[in-house]
Tab-separated table of C-alpha atoms and ligand atoms in Angstrom:
chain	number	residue	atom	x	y	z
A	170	UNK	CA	0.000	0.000	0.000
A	171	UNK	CA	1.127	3.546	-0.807
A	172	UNK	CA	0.527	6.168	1.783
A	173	UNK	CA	0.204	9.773	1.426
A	174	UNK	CA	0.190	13.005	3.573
A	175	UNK	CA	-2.991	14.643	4.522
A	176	UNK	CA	-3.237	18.009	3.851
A	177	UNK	CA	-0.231	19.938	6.371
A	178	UNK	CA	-1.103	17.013	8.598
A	179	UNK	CA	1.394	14.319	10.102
A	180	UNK	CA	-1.970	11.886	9.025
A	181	UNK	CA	-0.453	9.135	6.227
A	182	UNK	CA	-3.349	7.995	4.771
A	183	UNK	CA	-3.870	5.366	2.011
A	184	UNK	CA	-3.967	6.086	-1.364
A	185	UNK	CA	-6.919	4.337	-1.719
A	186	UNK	CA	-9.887	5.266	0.934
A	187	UNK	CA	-12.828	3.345	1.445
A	188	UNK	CA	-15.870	4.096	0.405
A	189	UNK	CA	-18.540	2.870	2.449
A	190	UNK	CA	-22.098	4.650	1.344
A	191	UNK	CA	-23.572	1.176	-0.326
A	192	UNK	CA	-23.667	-0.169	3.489
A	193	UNK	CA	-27.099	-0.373	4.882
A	194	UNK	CA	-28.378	-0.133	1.198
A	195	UNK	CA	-27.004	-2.666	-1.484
A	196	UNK	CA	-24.908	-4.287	1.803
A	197	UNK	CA	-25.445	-5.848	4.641
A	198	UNK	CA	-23.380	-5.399	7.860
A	199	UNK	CA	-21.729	-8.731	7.714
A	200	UNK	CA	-20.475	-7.949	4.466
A	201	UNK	CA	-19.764	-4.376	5.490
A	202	UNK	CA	-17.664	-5.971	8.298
A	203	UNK	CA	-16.000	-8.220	5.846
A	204	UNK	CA	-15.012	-5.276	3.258
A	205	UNK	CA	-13.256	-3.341	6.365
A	206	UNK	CA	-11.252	-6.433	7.499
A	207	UNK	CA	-10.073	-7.037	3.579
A	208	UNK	CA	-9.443	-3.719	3.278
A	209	UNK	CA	-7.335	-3.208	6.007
A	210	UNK	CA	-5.410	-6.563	5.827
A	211	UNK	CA	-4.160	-4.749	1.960
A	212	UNK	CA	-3.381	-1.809	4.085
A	213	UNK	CA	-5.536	0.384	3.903
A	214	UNK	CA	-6.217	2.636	6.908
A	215	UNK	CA	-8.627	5.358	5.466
A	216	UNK	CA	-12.834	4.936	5.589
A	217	UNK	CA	-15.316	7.779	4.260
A	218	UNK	CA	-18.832	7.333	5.800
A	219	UNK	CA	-21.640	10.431	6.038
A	220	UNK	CA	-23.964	10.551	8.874
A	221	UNK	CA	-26.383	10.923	5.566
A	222	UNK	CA	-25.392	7.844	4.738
A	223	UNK	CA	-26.439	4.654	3.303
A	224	UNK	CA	-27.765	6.200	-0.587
A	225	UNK	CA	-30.006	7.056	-1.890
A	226	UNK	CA	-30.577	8.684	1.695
A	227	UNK	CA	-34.228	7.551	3.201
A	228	UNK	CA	-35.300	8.370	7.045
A	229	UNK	CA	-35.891	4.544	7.653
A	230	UNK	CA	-31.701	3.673	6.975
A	231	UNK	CA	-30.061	7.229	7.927
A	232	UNK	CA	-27.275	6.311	9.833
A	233	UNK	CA	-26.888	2.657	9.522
A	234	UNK	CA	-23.612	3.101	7.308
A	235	UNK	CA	-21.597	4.889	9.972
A	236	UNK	CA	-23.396	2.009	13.068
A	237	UNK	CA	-21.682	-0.991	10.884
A	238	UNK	CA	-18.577	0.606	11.283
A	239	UNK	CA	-19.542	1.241	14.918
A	240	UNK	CA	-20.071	-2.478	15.433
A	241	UNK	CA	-16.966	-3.323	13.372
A	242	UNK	CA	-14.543	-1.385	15.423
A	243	UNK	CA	-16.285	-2.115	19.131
A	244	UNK	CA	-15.608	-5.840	17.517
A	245	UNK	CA	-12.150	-5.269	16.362
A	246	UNK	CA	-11.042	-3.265	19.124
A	247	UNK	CA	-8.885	-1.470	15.965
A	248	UNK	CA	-9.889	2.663	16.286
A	249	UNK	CA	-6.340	2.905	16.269
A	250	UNK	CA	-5.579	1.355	13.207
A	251	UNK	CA	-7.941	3.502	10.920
A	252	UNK	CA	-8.325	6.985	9.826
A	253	UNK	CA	-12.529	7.867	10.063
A	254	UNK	CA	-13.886	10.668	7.886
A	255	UNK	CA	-17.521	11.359	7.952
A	256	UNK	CA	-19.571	14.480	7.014
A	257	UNK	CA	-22.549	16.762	7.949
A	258	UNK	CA	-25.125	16.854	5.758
A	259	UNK	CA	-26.265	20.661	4.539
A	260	UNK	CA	-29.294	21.966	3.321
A	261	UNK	CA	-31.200	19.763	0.638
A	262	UNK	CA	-34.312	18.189	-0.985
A	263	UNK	CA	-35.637	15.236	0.583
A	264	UNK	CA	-33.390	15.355	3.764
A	265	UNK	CA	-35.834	16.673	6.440
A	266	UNK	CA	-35.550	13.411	8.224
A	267	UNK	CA	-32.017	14.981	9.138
A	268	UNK	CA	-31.804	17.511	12.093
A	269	UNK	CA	-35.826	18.255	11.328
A	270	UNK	CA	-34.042	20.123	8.140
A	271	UNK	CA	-31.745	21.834	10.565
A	272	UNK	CA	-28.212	21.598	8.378
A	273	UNK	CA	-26.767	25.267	8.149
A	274	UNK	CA	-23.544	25.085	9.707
A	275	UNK	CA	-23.560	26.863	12.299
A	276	UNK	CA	-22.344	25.526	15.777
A	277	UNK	CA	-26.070	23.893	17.325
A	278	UNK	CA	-26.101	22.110	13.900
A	279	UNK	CA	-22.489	20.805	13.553
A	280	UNK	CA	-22.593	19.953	17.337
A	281	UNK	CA	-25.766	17.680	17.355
A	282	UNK	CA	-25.084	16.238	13.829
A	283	UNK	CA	-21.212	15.075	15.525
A	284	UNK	CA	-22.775	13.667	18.375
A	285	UNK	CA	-25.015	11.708	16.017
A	286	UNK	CA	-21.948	10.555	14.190
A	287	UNK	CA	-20.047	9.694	17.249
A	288	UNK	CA	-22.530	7.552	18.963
A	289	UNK	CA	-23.354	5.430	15.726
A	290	UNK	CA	-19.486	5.215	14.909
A	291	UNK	CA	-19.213	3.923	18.794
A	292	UNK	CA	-15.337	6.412	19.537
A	293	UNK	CA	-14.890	9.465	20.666
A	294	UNK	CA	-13.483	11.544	17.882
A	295	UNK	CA	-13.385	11.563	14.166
A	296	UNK	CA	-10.275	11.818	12.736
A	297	UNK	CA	-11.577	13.598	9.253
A	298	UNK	CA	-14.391	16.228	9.533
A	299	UNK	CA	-16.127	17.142	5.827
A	300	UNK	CA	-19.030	19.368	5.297
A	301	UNK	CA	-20.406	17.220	2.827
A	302	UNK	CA	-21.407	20.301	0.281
A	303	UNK	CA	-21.499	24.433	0.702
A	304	UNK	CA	-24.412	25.622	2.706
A	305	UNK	CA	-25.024	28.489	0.608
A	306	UNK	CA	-26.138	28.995	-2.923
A	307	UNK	CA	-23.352	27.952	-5.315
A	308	UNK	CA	-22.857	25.362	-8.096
A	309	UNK	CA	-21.976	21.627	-7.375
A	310	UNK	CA	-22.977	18.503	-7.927
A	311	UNK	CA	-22.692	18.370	-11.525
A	312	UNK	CA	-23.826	21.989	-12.193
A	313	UNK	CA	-21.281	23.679	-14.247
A	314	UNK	CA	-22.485	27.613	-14.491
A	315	UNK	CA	-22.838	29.611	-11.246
A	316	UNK	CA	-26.093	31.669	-11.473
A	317	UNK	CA	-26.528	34.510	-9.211
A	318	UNK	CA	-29.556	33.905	-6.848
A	319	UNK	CA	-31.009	35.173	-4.089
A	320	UNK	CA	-29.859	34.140	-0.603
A	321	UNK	CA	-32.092	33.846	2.893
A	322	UNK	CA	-28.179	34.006	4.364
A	323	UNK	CA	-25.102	35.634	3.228
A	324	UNK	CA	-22.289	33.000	3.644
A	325	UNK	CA	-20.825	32.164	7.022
A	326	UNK	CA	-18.122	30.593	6.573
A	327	UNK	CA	-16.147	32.416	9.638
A	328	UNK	CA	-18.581	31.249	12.247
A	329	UNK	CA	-18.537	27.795	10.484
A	330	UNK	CA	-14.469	27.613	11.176
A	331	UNK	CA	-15.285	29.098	14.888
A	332	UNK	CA	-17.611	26.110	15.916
A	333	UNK	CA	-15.275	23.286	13.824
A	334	UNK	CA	-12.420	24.989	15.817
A	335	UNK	CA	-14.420	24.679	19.072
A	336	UNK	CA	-14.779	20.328	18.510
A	337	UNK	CA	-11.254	20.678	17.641
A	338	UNK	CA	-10.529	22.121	20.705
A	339	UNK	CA	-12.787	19.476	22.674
A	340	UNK	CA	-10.521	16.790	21.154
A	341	UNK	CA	-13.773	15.296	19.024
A	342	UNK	CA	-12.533	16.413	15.718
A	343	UNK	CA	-8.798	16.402	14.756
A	344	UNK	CA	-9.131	17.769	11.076
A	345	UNK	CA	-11.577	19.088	8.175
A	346	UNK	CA	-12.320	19.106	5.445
A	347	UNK	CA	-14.410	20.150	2.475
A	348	UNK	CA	-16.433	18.233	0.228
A	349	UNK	CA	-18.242	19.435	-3.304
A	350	UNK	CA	-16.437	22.306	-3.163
A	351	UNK	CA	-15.811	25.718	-5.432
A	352	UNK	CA	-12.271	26.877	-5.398
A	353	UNK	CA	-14.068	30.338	-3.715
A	354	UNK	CA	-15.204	28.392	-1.074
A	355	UNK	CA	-11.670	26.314	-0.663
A	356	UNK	CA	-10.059	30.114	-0.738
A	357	UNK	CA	-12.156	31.674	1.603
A	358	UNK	CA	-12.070	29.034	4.120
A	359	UNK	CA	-7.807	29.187	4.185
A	360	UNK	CA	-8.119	33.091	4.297
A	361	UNK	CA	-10.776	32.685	7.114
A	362	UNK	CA	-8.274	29.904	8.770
A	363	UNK	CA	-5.005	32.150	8.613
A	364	UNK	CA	-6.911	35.398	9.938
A	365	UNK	CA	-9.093	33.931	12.533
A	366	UNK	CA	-6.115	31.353	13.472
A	367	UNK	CA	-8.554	29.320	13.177
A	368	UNK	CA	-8.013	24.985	11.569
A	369	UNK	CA	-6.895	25.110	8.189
A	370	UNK	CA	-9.135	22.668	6.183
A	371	UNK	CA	-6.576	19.760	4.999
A	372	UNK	CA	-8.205	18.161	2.224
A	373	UNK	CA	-11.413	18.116	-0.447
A	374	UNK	CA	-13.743	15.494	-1.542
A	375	UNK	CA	-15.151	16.303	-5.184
A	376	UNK	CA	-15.976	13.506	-7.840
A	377	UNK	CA	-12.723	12.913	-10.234
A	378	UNK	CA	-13.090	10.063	-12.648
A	379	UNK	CA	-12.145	10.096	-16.629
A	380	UNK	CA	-15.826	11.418	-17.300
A	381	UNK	CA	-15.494	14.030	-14.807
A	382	UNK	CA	-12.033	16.296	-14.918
A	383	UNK	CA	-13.728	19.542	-14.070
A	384	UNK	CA	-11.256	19.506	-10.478
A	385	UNK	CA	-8.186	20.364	-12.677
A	386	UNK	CA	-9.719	23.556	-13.353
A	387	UNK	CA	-8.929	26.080	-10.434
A	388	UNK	CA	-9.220	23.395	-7.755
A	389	UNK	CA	-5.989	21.276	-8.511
A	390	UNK	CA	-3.241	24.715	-8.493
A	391	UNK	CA	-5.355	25.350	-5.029
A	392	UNK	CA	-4.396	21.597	-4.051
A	393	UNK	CA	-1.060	21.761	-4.632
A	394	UNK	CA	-0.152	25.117	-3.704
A	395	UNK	CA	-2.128	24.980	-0.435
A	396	UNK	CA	-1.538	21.282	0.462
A	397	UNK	CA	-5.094	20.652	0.096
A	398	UNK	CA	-5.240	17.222	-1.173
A	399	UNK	CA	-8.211	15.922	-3.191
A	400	UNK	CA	-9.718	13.034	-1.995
A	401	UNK	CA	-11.822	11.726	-5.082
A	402	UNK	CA	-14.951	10.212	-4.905
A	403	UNK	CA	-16.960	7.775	-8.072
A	404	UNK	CA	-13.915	7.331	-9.450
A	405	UNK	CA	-15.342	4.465	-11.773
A	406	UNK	CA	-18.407	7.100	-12.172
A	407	UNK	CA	-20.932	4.735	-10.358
A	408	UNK	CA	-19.269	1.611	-12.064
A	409	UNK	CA	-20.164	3.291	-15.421
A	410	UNK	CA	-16.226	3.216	-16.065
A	411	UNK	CA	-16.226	-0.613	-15.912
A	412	UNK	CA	-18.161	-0.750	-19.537
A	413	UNK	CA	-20.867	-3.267	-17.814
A	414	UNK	CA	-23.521	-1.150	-18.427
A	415	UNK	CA	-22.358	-0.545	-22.426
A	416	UNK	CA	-25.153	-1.483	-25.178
A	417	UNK	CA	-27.747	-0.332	-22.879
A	418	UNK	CA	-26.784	-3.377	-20.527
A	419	UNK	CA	-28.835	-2.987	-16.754
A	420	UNK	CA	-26.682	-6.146	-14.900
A	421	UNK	CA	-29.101	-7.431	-12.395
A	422	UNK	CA	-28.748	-5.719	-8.472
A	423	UNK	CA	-26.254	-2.824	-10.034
A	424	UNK	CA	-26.796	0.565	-9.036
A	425	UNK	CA	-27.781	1.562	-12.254
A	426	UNK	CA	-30.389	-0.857	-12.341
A	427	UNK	CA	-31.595	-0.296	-9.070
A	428	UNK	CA	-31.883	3.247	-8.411
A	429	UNK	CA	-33.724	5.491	-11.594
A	430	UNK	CA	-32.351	8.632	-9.717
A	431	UNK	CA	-28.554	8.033	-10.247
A	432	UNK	CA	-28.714	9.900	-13.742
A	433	UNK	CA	-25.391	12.085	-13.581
A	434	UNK	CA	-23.651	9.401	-15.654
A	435	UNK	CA	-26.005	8.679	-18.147
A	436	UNK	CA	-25.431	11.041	-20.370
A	437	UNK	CA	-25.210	10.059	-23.951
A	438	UNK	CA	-21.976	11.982	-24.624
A	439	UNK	CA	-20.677	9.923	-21.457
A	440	UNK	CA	-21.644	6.857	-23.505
A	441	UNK	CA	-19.317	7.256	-26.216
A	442	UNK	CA	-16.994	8.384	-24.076
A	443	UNK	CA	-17.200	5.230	-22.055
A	444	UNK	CA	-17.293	3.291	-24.802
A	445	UNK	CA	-13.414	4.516	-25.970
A	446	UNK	CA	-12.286	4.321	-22.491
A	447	UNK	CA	-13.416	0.842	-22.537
A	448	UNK	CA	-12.299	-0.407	-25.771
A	449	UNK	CA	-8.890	1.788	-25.279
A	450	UNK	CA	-8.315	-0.401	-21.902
A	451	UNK	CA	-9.298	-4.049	-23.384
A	452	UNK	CA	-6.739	-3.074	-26.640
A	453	UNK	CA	-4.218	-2.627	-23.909
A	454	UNK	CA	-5.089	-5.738	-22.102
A	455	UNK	CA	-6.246	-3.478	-19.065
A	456	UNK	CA	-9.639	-4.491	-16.648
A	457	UNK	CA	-11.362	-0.676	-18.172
A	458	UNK	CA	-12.375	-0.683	-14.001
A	459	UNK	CA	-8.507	-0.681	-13.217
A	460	UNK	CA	-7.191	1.976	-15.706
A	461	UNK	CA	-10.593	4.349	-14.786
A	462	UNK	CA	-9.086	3.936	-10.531
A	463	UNK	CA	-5.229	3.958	-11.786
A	464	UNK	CA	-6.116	6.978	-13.592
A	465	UNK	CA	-7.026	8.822	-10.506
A	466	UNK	CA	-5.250	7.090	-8.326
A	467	UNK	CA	-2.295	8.256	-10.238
A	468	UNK	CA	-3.202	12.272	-10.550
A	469	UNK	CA	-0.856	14.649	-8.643
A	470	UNK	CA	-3.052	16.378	-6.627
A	471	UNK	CA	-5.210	13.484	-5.149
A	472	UNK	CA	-4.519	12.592	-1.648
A	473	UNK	CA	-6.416	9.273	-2.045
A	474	UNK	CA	-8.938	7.279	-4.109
A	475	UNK	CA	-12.371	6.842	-2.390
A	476	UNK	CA	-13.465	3.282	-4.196
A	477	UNK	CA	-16.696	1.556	-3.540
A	478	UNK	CA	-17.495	-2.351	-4.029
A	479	UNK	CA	-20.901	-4.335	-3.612
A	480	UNK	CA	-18.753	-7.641	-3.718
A	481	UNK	CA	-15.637	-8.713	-2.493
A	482	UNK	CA	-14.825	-9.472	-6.151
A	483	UNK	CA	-15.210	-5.883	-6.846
A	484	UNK	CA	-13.326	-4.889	-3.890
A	485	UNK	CA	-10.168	-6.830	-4.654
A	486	UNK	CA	-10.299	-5.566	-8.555
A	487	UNK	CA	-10.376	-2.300	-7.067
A	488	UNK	CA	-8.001	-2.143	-4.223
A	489	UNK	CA	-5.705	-4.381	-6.846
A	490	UNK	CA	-5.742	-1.086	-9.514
A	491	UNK	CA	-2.362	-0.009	-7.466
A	492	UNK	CA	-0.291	-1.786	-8.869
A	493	UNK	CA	-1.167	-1.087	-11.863
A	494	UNK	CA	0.813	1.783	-13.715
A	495	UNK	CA	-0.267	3.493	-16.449
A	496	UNK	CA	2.096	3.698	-19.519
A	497	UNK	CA	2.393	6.831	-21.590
A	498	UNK	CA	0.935	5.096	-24.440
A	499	UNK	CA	-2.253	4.416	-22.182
A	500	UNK	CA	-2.139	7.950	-20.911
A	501	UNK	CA	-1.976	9.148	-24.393
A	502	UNK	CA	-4.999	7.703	-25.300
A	503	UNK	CA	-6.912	8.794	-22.789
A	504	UNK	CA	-5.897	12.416	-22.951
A	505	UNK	CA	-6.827	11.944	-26.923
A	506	UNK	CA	-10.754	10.585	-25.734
A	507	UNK	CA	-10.370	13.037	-23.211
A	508	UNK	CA	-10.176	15.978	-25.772
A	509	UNK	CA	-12.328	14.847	-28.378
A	510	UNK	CA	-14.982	14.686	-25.489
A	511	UNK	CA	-14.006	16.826	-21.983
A	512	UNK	CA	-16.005	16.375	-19.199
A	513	UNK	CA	-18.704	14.404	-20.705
A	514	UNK	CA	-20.771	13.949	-17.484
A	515	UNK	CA	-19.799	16.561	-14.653
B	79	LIG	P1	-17.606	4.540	-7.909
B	79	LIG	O1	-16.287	3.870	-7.986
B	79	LIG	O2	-17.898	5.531	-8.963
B	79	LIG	O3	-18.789	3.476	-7.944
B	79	LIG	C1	-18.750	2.355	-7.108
B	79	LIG	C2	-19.819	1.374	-7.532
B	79	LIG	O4	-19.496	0.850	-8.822
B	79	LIG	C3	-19.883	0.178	-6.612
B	79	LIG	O5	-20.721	0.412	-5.521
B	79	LIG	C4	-20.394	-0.896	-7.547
B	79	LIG	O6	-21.799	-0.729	-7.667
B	79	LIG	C5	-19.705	-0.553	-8.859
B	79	LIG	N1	-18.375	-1.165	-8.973
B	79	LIG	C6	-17.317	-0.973	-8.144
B	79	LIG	N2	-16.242	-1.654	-8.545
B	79	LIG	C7	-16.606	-2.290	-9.676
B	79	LIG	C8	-15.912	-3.135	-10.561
B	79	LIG	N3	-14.631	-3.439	-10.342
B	79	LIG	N4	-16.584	-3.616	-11.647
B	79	LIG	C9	-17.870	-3.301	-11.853
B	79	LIG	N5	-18.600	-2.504	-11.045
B	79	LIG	C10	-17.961	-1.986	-9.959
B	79	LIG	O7	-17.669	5.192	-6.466
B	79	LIG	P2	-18.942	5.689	-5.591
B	79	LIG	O8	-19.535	4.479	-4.937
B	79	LIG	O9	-19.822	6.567	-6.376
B	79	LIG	O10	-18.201	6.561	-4.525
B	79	LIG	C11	-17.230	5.984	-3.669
B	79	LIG	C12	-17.312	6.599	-2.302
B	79	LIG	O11	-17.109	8.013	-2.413
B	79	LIG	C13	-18.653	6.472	-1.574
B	79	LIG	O12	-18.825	5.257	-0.906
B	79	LIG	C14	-18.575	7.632	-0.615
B	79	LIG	O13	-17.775	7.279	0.505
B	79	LIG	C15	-17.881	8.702	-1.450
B	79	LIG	N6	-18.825	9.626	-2.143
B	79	LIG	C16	-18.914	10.898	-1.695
B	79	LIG	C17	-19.766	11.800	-2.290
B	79	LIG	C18	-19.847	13.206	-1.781
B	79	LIG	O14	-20.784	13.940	-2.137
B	79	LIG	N7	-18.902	13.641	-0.988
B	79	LIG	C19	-20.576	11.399	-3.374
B	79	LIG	C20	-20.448	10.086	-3.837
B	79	LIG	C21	-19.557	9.213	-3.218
B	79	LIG	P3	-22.799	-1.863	-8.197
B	79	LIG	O15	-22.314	-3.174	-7.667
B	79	LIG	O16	-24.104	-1.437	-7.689
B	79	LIG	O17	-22.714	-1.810	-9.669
């Protein structure tokens, strides 16, 4: 396993992190409990959960991603051997059943929704902090224009660092970090950080996968000048990458399948484009699933990979995509897809 700094952190993390939103949803807990114990006997020490968590979020399963790990590590004993990031949820459609719709982050907010996390992960601090998007009116989540609009509140980001700074403090939180994130909002929180003296935030979680580049522009110069590491998440773009949904193909108990609301992948221009990534891999003799993950994996300004697996099968595919190099030849074809079609599916 590689390991990488997080952020201006003495944190090594993994370069691959592991995703664990499926849990509660598509898995069970036994097989939630058997992904963390592969996944840490190949070394990795890094787990992203969301107290919105499993997806698509419903009232009935909130929370049950981050309890498996709960009941994994009060039946491993091992807190010490991983690295926990989980997020607050912010304002959004369909969420009420979090907080009674109470996810500005302000401190009464980010205190109860920690305590929530806390008590289902079963420790006493979280090593990795996220606000899992902006609480105020921007673009993300596949929205590429930012439109103007009006705003109940101006942004707060100073009294957000203030009450993150106060769990700090408390010893509950020992970093944060952003997640669906404009490089304003990555800018103004360092500014806010080095005025205030105040926790600078130490890493990012946006999506980054070959049908979705739009982080190298603006947000990877703020990652490497400012040692804010992007931790990428759908790498294989909701197993898209892997080709097994090509021809129209809906594999029985895939997400795809499943869930008619996953849609940000479906594009037709993503199509093609996943057809060429596909065919490009197979020409090379490549699993498409390991050159999509190598591919980030491999990027300069990520921090580390967040995978996800339904099977152990896809889990060992996955976490096997590190040893895999890329050679220029395979690079070169994918920056030549890449251009003919950029950003196919933000
Ligand atoms: P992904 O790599 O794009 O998709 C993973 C899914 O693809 C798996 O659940 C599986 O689903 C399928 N798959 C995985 N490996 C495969 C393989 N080798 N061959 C074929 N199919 C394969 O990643 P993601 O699940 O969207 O995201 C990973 C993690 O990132 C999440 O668990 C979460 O921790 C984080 N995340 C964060 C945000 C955020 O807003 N911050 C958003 C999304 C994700 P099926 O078996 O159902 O096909």
């Amino acid at each position: 396993m590689e390991y990488r700094q997080l952020g201006r952190t003495d944190l090594k993390v993994s370069a691959i992190c592991l995703g664990t939103m499926t849990w509660g949803e598509q898995n069970t807990e036994a097989e939630a409990h058997a992904q963390l114990d592969y996944a840490l006997a190949q070394g990795i020490n890094f787990i992203d959960a969301a107290e919105m968590y499993p997806v698509p979020p419903k009232p009935e399963t909130q929370g049950r991603t981050e309890a498996y790990i709960g009941s994994w590590l009060a039946a491993r004993g091992r807190r010490d051997d991983v690295i926990i990031a989980t997020k607050i949820a912010g304002p959004g459609n369909g969420l009420a059943h979090i907080r009674n719709g109470r996810t500005r982050f302000v401190e009464p907010t980010i205190r109860e929704a920690l305590e929530g996390s806390l008590k289902r992960l079963r420790t006493d601090y979280v090593d990795l902090y996220q606000l899992h998007w902006p609480d105020r009116r921007t673009n993300f989540f596949g929205q590429l224009g930012y439109t103007p609009a009006e705003e109940k509140y101006p942004p707060h980001i100073e009294e957000t660092l203030t009450a993150l700074a106060k769990l700090v403090e408390e010893g509950k939180i020992r970093y944060i970090g952003l997640s669906n994130e404009t490089p304003w909002g990555v800018m103004r929180f360092l500014a806010a950080a080095e005025q205030l003296g105040l926790p600078r935030v130490v890493s990012i979680q946006n999506p980054y996968n070959l049908l979705n580049r739009t982080f190298e522009v603006g947000l990877a110069e703020i990652s490497h000048r400012e040692q804010v590491g992007l931790l990428a998440y759908s790498p294989l773009a909701f197993g898209m990458l892997s080709g097994k949904y090509l021809g129209g193909a809906r594999p029985a108990g895939s997400r795809i399948t499943l869930y008619s609301r996953f849609t940000r992948y479906l594009k037709e221009e993503g199509q093609r484009a996943i057809a060429e990534y596909v065919a490009l891999a197979r020409e090379h003799g490549l699993s498409p699933a390991q050159m999509a993950l190598a591919y980030v994996t491999s990027r300069p300004f990520v921090t580390s990979n967040i995978i996800g697996a339904t099977s152990m099968t896809q889990l060992e595919e996955n976490i096997a995509s590190l040893s895999l190099t890329l050679s220029e030849e395979v690079l070169a074809g994918i920056e030549a897809i890449h251009t003919r079609q950029p950003n196919p599916c933000p």
